[in-house]
PDB file of C-alpha atoms and ligand atoms in Angstrom:
ATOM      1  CA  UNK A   1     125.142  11.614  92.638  1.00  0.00           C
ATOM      2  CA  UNK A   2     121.465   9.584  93.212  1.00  0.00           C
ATOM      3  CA  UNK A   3     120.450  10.280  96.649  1.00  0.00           C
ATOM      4  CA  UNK A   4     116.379  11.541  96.637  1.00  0.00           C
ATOM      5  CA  UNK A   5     115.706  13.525  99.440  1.00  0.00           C
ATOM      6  CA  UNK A   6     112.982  15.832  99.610  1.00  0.00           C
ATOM      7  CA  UNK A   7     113.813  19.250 101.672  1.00  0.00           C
ATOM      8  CA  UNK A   8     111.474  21.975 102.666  1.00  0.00           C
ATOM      9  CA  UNK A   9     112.579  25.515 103.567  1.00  0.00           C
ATOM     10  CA  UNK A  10     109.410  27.165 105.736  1.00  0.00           C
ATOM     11  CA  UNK A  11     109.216  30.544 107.952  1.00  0.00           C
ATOM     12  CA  UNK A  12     107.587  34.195 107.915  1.00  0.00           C
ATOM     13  CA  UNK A  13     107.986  37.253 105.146  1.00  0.00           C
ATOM     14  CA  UNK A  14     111.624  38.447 104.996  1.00  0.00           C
ATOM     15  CA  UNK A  15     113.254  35.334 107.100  1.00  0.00           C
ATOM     16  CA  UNK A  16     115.659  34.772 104.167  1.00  0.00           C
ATOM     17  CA  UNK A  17     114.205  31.115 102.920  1.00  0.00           C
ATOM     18  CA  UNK A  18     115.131  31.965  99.401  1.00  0.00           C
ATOM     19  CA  UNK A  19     118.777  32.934  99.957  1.00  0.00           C
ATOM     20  CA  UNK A  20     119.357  29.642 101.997  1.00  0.00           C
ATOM     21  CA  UNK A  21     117.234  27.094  99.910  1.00  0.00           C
ATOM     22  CA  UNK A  22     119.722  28.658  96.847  1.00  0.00           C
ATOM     23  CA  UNK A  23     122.887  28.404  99.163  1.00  0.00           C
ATOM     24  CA  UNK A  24     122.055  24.707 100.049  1.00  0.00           C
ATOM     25  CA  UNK A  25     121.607  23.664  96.105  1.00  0.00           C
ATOM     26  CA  UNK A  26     124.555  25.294  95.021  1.00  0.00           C
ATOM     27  CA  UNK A  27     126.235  23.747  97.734  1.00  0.00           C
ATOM     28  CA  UNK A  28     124.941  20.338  96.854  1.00  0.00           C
ATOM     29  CA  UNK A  29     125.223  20.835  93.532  1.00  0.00           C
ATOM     30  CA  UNK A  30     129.016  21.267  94.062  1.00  0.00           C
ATOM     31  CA  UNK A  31     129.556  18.349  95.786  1.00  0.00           C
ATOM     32  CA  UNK A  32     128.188  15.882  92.816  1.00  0.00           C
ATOM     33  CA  UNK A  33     124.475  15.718  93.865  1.00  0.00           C
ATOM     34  CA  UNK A  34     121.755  16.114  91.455  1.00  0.00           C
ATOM     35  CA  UNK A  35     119.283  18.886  92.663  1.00  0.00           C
ATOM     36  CA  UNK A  36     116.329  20.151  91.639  1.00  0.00           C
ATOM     37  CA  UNK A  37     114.991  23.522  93.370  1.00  0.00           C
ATOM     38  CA  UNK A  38     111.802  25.332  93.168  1.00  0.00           C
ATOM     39  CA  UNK A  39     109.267  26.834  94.921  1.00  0.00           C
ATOM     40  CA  UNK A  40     105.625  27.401  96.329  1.00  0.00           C
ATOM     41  CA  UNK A  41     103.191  28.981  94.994  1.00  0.00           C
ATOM     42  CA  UNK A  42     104.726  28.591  91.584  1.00  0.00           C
ATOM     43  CA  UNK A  43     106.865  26.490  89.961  1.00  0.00           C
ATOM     44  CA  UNK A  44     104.986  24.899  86.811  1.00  0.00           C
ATOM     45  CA  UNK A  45     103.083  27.319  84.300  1.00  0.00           C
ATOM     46  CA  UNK A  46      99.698  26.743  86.056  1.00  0.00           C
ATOM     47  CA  UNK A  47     101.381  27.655  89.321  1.00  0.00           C
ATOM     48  CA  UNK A  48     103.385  30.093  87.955  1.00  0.00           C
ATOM     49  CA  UNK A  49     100.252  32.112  87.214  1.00  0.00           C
ATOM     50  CA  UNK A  50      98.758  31.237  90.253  1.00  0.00           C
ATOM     51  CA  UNK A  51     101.090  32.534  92.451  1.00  0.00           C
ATOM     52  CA  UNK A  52     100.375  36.311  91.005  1.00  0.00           C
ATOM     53  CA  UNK A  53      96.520  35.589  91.700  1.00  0.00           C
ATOM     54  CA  UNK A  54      97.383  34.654  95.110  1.00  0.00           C
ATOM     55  CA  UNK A  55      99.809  37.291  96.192  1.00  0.00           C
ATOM     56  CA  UNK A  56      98.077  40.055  93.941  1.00  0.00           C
ATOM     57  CA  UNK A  57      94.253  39.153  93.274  1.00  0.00           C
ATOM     58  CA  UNK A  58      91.796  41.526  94.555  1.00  0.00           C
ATOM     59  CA  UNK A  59      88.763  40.415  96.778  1.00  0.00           C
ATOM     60  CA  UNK A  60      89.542  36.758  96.762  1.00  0.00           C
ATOM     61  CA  UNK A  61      87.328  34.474  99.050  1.00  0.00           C
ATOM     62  CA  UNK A  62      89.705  33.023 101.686  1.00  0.00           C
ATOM     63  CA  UNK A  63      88.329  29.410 100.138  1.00  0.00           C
ATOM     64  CA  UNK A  64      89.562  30.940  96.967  1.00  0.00           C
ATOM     65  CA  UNK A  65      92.691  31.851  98.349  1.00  0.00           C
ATOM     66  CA  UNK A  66      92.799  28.123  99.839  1.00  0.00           C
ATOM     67  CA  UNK A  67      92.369  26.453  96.851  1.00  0.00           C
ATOM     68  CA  UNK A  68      94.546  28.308  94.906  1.00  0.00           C
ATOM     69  CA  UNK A  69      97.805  27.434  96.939  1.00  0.00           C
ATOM     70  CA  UNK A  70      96.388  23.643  96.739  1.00  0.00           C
ATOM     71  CA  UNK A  71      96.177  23.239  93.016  1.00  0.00           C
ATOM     72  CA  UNK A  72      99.561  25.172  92.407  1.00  0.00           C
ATOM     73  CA  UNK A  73     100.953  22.467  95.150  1.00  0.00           C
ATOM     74  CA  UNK A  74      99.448  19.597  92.995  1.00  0.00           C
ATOM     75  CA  UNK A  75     100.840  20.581  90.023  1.00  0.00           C
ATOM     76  CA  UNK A  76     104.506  20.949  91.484  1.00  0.00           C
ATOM     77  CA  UNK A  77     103.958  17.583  93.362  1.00  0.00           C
ATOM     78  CA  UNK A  78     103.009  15.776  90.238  1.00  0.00           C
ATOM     79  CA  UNK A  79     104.814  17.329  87.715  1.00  0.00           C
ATOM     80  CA  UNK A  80     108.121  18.194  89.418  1.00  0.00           C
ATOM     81  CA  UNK A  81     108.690  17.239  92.712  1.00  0.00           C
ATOM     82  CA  UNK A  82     107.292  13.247  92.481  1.00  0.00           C
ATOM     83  CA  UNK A  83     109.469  12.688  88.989  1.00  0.00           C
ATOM     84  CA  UNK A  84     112.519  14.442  90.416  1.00  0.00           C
ATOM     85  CA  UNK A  85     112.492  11.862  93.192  1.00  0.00           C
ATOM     86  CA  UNK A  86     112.193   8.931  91.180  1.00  0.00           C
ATOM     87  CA  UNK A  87     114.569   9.891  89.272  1.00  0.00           C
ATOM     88  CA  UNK A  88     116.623  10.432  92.346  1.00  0.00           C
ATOM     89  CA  UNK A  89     117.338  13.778  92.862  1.00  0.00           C
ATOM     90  CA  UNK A  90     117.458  15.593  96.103  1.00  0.00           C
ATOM     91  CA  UNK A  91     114.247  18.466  95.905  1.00  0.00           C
ATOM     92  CA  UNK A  92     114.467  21.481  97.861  1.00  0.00           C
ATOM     93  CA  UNK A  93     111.480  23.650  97.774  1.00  0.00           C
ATOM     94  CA  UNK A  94     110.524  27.125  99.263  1.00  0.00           C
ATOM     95  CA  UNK A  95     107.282  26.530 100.817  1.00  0.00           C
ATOM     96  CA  UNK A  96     105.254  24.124 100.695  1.00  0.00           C
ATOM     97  CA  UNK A  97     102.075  22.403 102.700  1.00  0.00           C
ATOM     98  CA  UNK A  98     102.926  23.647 105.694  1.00  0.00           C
ATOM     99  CA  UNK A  99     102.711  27.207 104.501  1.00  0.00           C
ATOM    100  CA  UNK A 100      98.573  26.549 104.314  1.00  0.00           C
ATOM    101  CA  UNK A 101      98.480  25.403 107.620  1.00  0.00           C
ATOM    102  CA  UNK A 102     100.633  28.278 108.909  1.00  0.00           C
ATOM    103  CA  UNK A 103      98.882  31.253 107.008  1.00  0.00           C
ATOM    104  CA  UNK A 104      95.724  29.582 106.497  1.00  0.00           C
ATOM    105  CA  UNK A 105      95.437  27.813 109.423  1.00  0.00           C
ATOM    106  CA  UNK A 106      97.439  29.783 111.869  1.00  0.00           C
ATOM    107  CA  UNK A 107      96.831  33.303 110.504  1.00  0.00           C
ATOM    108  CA  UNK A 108      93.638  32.975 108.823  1.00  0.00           C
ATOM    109  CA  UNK A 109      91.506  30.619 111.171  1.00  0.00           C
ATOM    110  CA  UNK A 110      91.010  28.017 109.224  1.00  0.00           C
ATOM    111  CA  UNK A 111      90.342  24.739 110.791  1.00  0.00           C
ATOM    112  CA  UNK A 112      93.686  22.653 110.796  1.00  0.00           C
ATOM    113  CA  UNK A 113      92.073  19.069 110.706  1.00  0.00           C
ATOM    114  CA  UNK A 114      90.342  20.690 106.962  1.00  0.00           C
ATOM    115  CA  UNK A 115      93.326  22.203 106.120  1.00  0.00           C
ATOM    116  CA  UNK A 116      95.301  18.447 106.839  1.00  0.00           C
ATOM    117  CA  UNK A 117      93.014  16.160 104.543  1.00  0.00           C
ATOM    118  CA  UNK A 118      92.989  18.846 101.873  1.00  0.00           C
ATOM    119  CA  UNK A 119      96.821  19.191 101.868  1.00  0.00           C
ATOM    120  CA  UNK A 120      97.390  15.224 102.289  1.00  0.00           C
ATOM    121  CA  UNK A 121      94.603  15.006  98.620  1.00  0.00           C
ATOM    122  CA  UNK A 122      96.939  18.060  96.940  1.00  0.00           C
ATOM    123  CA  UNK A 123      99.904  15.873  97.733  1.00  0.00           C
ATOM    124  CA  UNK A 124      99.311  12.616  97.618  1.00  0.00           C
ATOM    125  CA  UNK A 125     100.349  12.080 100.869  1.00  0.00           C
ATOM    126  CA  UNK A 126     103.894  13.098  99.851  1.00  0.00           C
ATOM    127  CA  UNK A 127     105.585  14.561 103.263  1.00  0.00           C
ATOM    128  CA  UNK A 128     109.013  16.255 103.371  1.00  0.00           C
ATOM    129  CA  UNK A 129     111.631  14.333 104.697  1.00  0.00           C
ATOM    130  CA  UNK A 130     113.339  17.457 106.249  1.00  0.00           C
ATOM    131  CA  UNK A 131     111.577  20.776 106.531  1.00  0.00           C
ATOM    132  CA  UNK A 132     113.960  23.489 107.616  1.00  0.00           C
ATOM    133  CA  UNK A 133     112.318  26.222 109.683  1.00  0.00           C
ATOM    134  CA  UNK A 134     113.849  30.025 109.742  1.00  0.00           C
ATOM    135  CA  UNK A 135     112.561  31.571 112.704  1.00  0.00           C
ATOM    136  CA  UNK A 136     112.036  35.352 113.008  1.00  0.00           C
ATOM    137  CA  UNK A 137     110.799  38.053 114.368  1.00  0.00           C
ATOM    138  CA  UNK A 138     107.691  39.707 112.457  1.00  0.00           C
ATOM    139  CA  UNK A 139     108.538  42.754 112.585  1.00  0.00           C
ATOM    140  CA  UNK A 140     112.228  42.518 112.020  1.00  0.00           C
ATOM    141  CA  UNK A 141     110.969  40.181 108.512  1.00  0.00           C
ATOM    142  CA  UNK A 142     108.659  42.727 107.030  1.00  0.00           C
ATOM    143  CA  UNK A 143     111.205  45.358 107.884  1.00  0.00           C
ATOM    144  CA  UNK A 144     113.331  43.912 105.594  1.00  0.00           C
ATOM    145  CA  UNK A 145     111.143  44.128 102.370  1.00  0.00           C
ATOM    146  CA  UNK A 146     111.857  46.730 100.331  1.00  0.00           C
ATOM    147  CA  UNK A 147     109.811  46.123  97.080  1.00  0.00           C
ATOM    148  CA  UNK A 148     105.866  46.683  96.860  1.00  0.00           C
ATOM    149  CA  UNK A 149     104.135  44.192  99.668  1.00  0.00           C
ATOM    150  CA  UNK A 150     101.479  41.606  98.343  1.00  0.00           C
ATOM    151  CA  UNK A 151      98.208  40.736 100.115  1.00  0.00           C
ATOM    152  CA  UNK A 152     100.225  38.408 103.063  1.00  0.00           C
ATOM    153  CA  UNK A 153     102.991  41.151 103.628  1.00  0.00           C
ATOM    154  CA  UNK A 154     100.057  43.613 104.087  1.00  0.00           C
ATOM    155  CA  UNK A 155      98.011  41.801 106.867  1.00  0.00           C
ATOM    156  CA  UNK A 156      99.047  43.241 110.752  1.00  0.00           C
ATOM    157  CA  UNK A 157     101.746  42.331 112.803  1.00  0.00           C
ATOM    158  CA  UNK A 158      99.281  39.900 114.833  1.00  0.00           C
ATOM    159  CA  UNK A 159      98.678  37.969 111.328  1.00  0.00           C
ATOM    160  CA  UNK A 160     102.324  37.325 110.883  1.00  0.00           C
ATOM    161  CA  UNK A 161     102.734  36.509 114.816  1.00  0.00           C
ATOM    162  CA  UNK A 162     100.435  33.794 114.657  1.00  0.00           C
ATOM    163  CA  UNK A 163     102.215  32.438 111.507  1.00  0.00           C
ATOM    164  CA  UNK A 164     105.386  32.520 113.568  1.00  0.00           C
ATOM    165  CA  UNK A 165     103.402  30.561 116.538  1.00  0.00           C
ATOM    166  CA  UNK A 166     101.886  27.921 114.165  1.00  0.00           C
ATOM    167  CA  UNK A 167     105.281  26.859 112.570  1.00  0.00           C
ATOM    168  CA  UNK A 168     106.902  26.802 115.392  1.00  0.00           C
ATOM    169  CA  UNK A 169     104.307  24.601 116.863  1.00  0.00           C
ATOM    170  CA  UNK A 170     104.602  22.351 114.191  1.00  0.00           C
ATOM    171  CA  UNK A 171     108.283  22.257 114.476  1.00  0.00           C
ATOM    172  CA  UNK A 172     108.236  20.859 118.080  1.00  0.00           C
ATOM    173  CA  UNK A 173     105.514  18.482 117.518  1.00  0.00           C
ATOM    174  CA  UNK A 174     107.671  16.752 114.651  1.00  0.00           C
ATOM    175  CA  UNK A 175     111.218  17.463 116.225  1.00  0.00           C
ATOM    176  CA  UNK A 176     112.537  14.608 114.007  1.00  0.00           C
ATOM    177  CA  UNK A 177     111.699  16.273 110.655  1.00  0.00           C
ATOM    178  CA  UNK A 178     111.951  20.077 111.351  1.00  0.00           C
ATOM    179  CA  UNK A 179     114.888  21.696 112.331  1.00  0.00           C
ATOM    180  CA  UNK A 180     114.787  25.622 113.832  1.00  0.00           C
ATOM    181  CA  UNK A 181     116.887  28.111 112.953  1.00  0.00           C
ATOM    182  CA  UNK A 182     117.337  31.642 114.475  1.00  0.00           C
ATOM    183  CA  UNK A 183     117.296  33.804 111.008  1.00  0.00           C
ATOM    184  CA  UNK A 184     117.861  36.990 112.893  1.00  0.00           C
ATOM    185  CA  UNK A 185     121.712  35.477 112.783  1.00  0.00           C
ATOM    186  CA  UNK A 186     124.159  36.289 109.881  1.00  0.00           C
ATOM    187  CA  UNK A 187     123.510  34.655 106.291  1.00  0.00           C
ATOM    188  CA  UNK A 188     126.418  32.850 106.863  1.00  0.00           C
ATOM    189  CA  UNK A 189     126.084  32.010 110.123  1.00  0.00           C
ATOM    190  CA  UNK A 190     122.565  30.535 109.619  1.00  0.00           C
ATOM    191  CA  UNK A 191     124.155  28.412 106.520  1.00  0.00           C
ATOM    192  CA  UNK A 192     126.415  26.997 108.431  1.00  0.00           C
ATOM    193  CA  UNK A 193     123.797  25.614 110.801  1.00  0.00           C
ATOM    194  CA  UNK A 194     121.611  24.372 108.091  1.00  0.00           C
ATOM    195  CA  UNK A 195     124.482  22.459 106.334  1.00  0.00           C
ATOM    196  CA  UNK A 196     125.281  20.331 109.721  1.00  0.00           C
ATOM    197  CA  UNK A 197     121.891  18.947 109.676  1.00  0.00           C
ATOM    198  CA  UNK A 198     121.524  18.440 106.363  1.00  0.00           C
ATOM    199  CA  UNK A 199     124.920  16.909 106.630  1.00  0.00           C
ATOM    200  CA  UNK A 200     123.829  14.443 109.207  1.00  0.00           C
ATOM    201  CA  UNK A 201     120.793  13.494 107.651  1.00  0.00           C
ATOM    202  CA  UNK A 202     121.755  12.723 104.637  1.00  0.00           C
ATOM    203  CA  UNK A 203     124.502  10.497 106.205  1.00  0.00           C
ATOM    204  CA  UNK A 204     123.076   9.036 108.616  1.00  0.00           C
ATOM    205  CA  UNK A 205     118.816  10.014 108.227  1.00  0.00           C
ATOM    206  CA  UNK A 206     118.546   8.089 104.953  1.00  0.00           C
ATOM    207  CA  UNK A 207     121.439   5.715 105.199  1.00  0.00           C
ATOM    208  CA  UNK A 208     122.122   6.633 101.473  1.00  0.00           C
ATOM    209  CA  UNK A 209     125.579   7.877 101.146  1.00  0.00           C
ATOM    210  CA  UNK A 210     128.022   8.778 103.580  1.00  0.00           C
ATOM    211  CA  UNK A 211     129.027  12.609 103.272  1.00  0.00           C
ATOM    212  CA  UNK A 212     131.083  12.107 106.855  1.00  0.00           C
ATOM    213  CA  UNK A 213     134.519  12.622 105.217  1.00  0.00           C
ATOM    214  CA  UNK A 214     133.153  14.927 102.461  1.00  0.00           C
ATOM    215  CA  UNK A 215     134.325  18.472 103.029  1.00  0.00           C
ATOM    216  CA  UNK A 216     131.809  21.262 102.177  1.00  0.00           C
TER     217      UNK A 216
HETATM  218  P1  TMP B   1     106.690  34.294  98.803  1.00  0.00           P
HETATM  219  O1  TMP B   1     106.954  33.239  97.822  1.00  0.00           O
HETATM  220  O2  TMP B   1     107.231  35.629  98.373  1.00  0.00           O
HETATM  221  O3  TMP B   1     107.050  33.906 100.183  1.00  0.00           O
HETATM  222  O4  TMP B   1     105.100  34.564  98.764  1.00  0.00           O
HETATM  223  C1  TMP B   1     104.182  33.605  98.964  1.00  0.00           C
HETATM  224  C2  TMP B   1     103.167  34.112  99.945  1.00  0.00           C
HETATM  225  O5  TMP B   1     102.083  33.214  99.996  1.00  0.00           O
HETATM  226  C3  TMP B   1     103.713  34.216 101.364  1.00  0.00           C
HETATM  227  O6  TMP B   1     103.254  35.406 101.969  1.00  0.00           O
HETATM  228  C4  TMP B   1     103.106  33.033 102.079  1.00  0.00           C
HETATM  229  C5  TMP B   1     101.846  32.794 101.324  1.00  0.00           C
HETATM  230  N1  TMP B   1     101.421  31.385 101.297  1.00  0.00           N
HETATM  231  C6  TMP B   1     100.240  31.022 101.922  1.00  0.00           C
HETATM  232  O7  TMP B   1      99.551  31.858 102.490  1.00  0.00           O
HETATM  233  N2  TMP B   1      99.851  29.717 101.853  1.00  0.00           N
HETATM  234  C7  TMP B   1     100.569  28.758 101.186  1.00  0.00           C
HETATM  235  O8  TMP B   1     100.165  27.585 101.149  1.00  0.00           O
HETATM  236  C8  TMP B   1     101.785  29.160 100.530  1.00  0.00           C
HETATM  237  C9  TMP B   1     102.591  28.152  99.787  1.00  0.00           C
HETATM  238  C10 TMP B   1     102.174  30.473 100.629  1.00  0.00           C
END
């Protein structure tokens, strides 16, 4: 089923964005639509190697850092996420711009106007039409990583609090577009909650195709 959408899953380290952005393709994906998921930073070959610079690299510049998360988001914009569209498939991506402006911006100090007009150039100007926010406790996210951390996972708890503050600012500012969800709930619980709205918007947000009488 055609029906191009373009849906964002943001939040802290350990909210469980992967898990969901995986439960709502599948889900999708079983209901006819044609999906194509991926991620940030990553998600082409250049990104691909990007993202282990980025979450790995020693002694990189914070610019560095900065630019590094913009050209692996120009690359997935161009060739993925702007010719999965057109063709008409529904994208759903973990992470995207507004991770810069929450770990950049928010955690690292960045100024947010910069960090705006940079991500608007790495995107052409391409904005998600949902972006799906799993809210969570810092210290309750990194407690649940188990593997080695990477450079973000490693910064202090007030790092990761102002990431928290910064998306959830951005979530009330753009009520419309964002939706908040309490990740500290059950997995099941929190796809539930996700799959209403994404319900409702694509029946009645785009005007597409009506999923009203379609059961999940
Ligand atoms: P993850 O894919 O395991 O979440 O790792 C990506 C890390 O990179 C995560 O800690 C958030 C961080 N990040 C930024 O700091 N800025 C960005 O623009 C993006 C996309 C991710």
């Amino acid at each position: 089923m055609r029906n191009p959408a373009f849906i964002v899953f943001e939040g802290g380290e350990g909210s469980g964005k992967s898990t969901q952005a995986k439960a709502l393709s599948n889900r999708l994906r079983k209901l006819g639509f044609d999906v194509v998921s991926t991620h940030e930073p990553g998600g082409t070959v250049l990104g691909n190697k990007l993202r282990r610079w980025v979450k790995w690299g020693k002694e990189v510049t914070l610019p560095s850092e900065l630019f590094l998360f913009l050209a692996s988001r120009s690359q997935l914009v161009t060739k993925v996420i702007r010719p999965a569209l057109a063709r008409g498939y529904i994208v759903i991506c973990d992470r995207f711009a507004a991770s810069t402006i929450a770990y950049q911006g928010y955690g690292r100090g960045t100024d947010l106007s910069l960090l705006e007009s940079l991500n608007d150039f790495a995107t052409d100007g391409l904005v998600p039409d949902l972006t799906v926010l799993l809210d969570l406790d810092a210290e309750e996210g990194l407690g649940r990583k188990r593997r080695k951390w990477d450079t973000f996972e490693r910064e202090d708890f007030t790092f990761h609090k102002r990431v928290r503050d910064g998306y959830l600012e951005m979530a009330a500012a753009d009520a419309e577009r964002w939706m908040v969800v309490d990740a500290s709930l059950p997995t099941i619980q929190v796809e539930e909650l996700i799959w209403e709205r994404v319900r409702e918007f694509l029946t009645y947000g785009k005007g597409f195709v009506s999923l009203a009488t379609t059961s999940p």
